[in-house]
XYZ file of N, CA, C and O in Angstrom:
316
model
N 23.100 7.284 1.058
C 23.458 5.906 1.332
C 22.213 5.094 1.677
O 21.354 5.559 2.415
N 22.170 3.876 1.179
C 21.066 2.978 1.501
C 21.354 2.246 2.795
O 22.493 1.898 3.090
N 20.302 2.027 3.564
C 20.440 1.289 4.811
C 19.182 0.465 5.028
O 18.103 0.833 4.579
N 19.327 -0.645 5.720
C 18.177 -1.476 6.060
C 17.550 -0.934 7.332
O 18.238 -0.500 8.250
N 16.189 -0.948 7.377
C 15.489 -0.461 8.556
C 14.270 -1.335 8.820
O 13.666 -1.859 7.889
N 13.905 -1.480 10.064
C 12.713 -2.229 10.457
C 11.552 -1.259 10.607
O 11.719 -0.175 11.154
N 10.387 -1.652 10.132
C 9.187 -0.836 10.262
C 8.227 -1.508 11.225
O 8.166 -2.732 11.309
N 7.473 -0.689 11.940
C 6.528 -1.207 12.915
C 5.247 -1.749 12.313
O 4.475 -2.424 12.977
N 4.976 -1.430 11.039
C 3.788 -1.975 10.380
C 2.584 -1.057 10.368
O 1.524 -1.433 9.890
N 2.735 0.154 10.898
C 1.636 1.120 10.869
C 2.118 2.378 10.159
O 3.288 2.713 10.215
N 1.179 3.060 9.502
C 1.541 4.272 8.805
C 0.324 5.081 8.431
O -0.794 4.802 8.884
N 0.551 6.080 7.597
C -0.510 6.986 7.177
C -0.439 7.175 5.661
O 0.633 7.372 5.108
N -1.595 7.121 5.006
C -1.657 7.266 3.560
C -1.165 8.655 3.156
O -1.633 9.671 3.677
N -0.203 8.691 2.238
C 0.284 9.951 1.674
C -0.425 10.226 0.354
O -0.715 11.375 0.023
N -0.705 9.168 -0.404
C -1.377 9.295 -1.700
C -1.980 7.953 -2.080
O -1.502 6.906 -1.644
N -3.050 8.003 -2.875
C -3.712 6.773 -3.328
C -4.230 6.974 -4.746
O -4.634 8.079 -5.108
N -4.188 5.913 -5.521
C -4.743 5.963 -6.869
C -5.398 4.629 -7.195
O -4.920 3.573 -6.770
N -6.496 4.687 -7.916
C -7.225 3.494 -8.322
C -6.934 3.228 -9.794
O -7.189 4.090 -10.639
N -6.376 2.059 -10.083
C -6.016 1.704 -11.454
C -7.087 0.825 -12.071
O -7.512 -0.151 -11.463
N -7.486 1.178 -13.284
C -8.523 0.428 -14.001
C -7.953 -0.331 -15.186
O -8.694 -0.980 -15.905
N -6.656 -0.231 -15.393
C -6.008 -0.876 -16.525
C -4.850 -1.726 -16.019
O -3.990 -1.239 -15.288
N -4.837 -2.963 -16.426
C -3.780 -3.875 -15.994
C -2.497 -3.603 -16.781
O -2.548 -3.367 -17.990
N -1.336 -3.675 -16.119
C -0.072 -3.467 -16.816
C 0.333 -4.676 -17.667
O 1.211 -4.575 -18.511
N -0.329 -5.821 -17.433
C -0.022 -7.034 -18.201
C -1.252 -7.940 -18.208
O -2.165 -7.774 -17.406
N -1.253 -8.908 -19.107
C -2.367 -9.867 -19.171
C -2.499 -10.665 -17.877
O -3.596 -11.020 -17.467
N -1.364 -10.933 -17.227
C -1.373 -11.723 -16.001
C -2.116 -11.014 -14.869
O -2.608 -11.653 -13.946
N -2.207 -9.699 -14.933
C -2.873 -8.935 -13.873
C -4.274 -8.477 -14.252
O -4.928 -7.769 -13.486
N -4.763 -8.881 -15.395
C -6.072 -8.421 -15.877
C -7.211 -8.752 -14.922
O -8.165 -7.986 -14.792
N -7.102 -9.873 -14.209
C -8.174 -10.261 -13.283
C -8.149 -9.471 -11.973
O -9.054 -9.592 -11.155
N -7.142 -8.621 -11.763
C -7.021 -7.853 -10.521
C -7.594 -6.439 -10.610
O -7.690 -5.757 -9.595
N -7.923 -5.953 -11.801
C -8.420 -4.581 -11.931
C -9.892 -4.499 -11.561
O -10.625 -5.461 -11.769
N -10.348 -3.405 -11.002
C -9.520 -2.277 -10.561
C -8.816 -2.593 -9.243
O -9.290 -3.398 -8.448
N -7.672 -1.969 -9.028
C -6.952 -2.126 -7.772
C -6.350 -0.790 -7.360
O -6.128 0.083 -8.191
N -6.136 -0.648 -6.065
C -5.632 0.608 -5.518
C -4.168 0.463 -5.126
O -3.776 -0.535 -4.524
N -3.380 1.469 -5.489
C -1.981 1.556 -5.060
C -1.887 2.755 -4.119
O -2.413 3.829 -4.414
N -1.227 2.557 -2.979
C -1.087 3.634 -2.005
C 0.384 3.857 -1.658
O 1.192 2.933 -1.718
N 0.717 5.100 -1.327
C 2.007 5.445 -0.746
C 1.749 5.664 0.730
O 0.827 6.405 1.101
N 2.525 5.015 1.574
C 2.314 5.071 3.019
C 3.550 5.657 3.695
O 4.665 5.148 3.526
N 3.340 6.744 4.455
C 4.411 7.331 5.259
C 4.469 6.606 6.593
O 3.441 6.445 7.266
N 5.664 6.155 6.953
C 5.858 5.423 8.201
C 6.531 6.329 9.231
O 7.352 7.181 8.876
N 6.202 6.153 10.513
C 6.794 7.003 11.543
C 8.310 6.812 11.673
O 8.994 7.670 12.217
N 8.827 5.713 11.107
C 10.275 5.481 11.137
C 11.018 6.395 10.170
O 12.241 6.406 10.132
N 10.266 7.148 9.347
C 10.898 8.147 8.496
C 11.018 7.797 7.026
O 11.713 8.486 6.284
N 10.357 6.753 6.573
C 10.415 6.451 5.149
C 9.022 6.172 4.609
O 8.049 6.092 5.354
N 8.919 6.049 3.283
C 7.646 5.863 2.580
C 7.712 4.569 1.783
O 8.723 4.269 1.155
N 6.606 3.812 1.795
C 6.542 2.562 1.039
C 5.313 2.571 0.133
O 4.367 3.322 0.358
N 5.347 1.726 -0.881
C 4.219 1.550 -1.790
C 3.564 0.211 -1.469
O 4.254 -0.770 -1.202
N 2.221 0.189 -1.495
C 1.496 -1.040 -1.170
C 0.178 -1.081 -1.934
O -0.273 -0.064 -2.471
N -0.428 -2.245 -1.949
C -1.793 -2.363 -2.456
C -2.726 -1.855 -1.368
O -2.565 -2.193 -0.192
N -3.726 -1.057 -1.758
C -4.695 -0.536 -0.798
C -5.985 -1.332 -0.829
O -6.254 -2.051 -1.782
N -6.808 -1.173 0.218
C -8.073 -1.897 0.301
C -9.192 -1.236 -0.503
O -10.278 -1.780 -0.626
N -8.940 -0.054 -1.046
C -9.962 0.703 -1.773
C -10.521 1.805 -0.900
O -10.734 1.608 0.294
N -10.715 2.964 -1.480
C -11.298 4.085 -0.759
C -10.365 4.785 0.200
O -10.821 5.525 1.069
N -9.068 4.596 0.072
C -8.116 5.264 0.962
C -7.994 6.743 0.592
O -8.105 7.111 -0.576
N -7.771 7.566 1.606
C -7.573 9.006 1.408
C -6.335 9.437 2.185
O -5.971 8.807 3.183
N -5.663 10.503 1.734
C -4.498 10.998 2.474
C -4.849 11.258 3.942
O -5.913 11.786 4.259
N -3.962 10.838 4.820
C -4.174 10.990 6.248
C -4.790 9.773 6.907
O -4.778 9.651 8.130
N -5.333 8.843 6.120
C -5.955 7.621 6.645
C -4.892 6.753 7.305
O -3.848 6.483 6.723
N -5.151 6.298 8.522
C -4.237 5.398 9.218
C -4.391 3.992 8.659
O -5.513 3.541 8.395
N -3.275 3.297 8.445
C -3.292 1.930 7.915
C -2.287 1.053 8.653
O -1.347 1.537 9.269
N -2.535 -0.236 8.562
C -1.608 -1.255 9.049
C -1.111 -2.007 7.820
O -1.893 -2.343 6.930
N 0.172 -2.279 7.775
C 0.771 -2.975 6.636
C 1.050 -4.429 6.972
O 1.411 -4.761 8.100
N 0.869 -5.287 5.960
C 1.196 -6.704 6.116
C 1.650 -7.242 4.766
O 1.380 -6.648 3.725
N 2.336 -8.365 4.801
C 2.814 -9.016 3.586
C 1.885 -10.180 3.279
O 1.577 -10.983 4.159
N 1.421 -10.280 2.023
C 0.517 -11.381 1.673
C 1.310 -12.616 1.249
O 2.547 -12.613 1.258
N 0.615 -13.675 0.870
C 1.254 -14.946 0.510
C 2.188 -14.827 -0.689
O 3.121 -15.610 -0.835
N 1.936 -13.823 -1.553
C 2.789 -13.610 -2.725
C 3.972 -12.701 -2.425
O 4.745 -12.356 -3.317
N 4.092 -12.251 -1.173
C 5.192 -11.368 -0.794
C 4.918 -9.905 -1.109
O 5.827 -9.085 -1.061
N 3.658 -9.571 -1.422
C 3.293 -8.189 -1.739
C 2.827 -7.470 -0.483
O 2.190 -8.057 0.384
N 3.146 -6.195 -0.396
C 2.757 -5.390 0.746
C 1.321 -4.918 0.578
O 0.948 -4.395 -0.472
N 0.503 -5.108 1.606
C -0.910 -4.712 1.579
C -1.208 -3.813 2.762
O -0.717 -4.026 3.864
N -2.044 -2.803 2.516
C -2.459 -1.878 3.567
C -3.906 -2.187 3.962
O -4.738 -2.468 3.114
N -4.190 -2.123 5.253
C -5.543 -2.299 5.781
C -5.882 -1.065 6.593
O -5.055 -0.590 7.389
N -7.089 -0.541 6.419
C -7.513 0.643 7.162
C -7.610 0.335 8.649
O -7.981 -0.761 9.043
N -7.269 1.321 9.453
C -7.357 1.207 10.907
C -7.770 2.551 11.476
O -7.601 3.580 10.824
N -8.305 2.551 12.660
C -8.724 3.800 13.309
C -7.568 4.426 14.099
O -7.607 5.603 14.393
N -6.569 3.618 14.436
C -5.449 4.114 15.244
C -4.485 4.899 14.381
O -4.246 4.578 13.237
N -3.893 5.936 14.945
C -2.883 6.720 14.254
C -1.557 5.994 14.310
O -1.276 5.218 15.225
N -0.707 6.245 13.309
C 0.607 5.609 13.222
C 1.508 6.055 14.360
O 1.366 7.098 14.903
């Protein structure tokens, strides 16, 4: 069953990949860009844009940008 949940905004990188190919012409100016999977202490995983150079276990803070996209920022604090 699906349910809505609130997240605290901090998590830990589960996986990261750097993309060098745009999925569309509209995104061509954004390459290369990093996509990360972030495990949250609330018990779920989200996908976000990464700042680059993320590795599994890296602590991050999540925020929503002006376009409504989820972005991860590196932090020293654990989730």
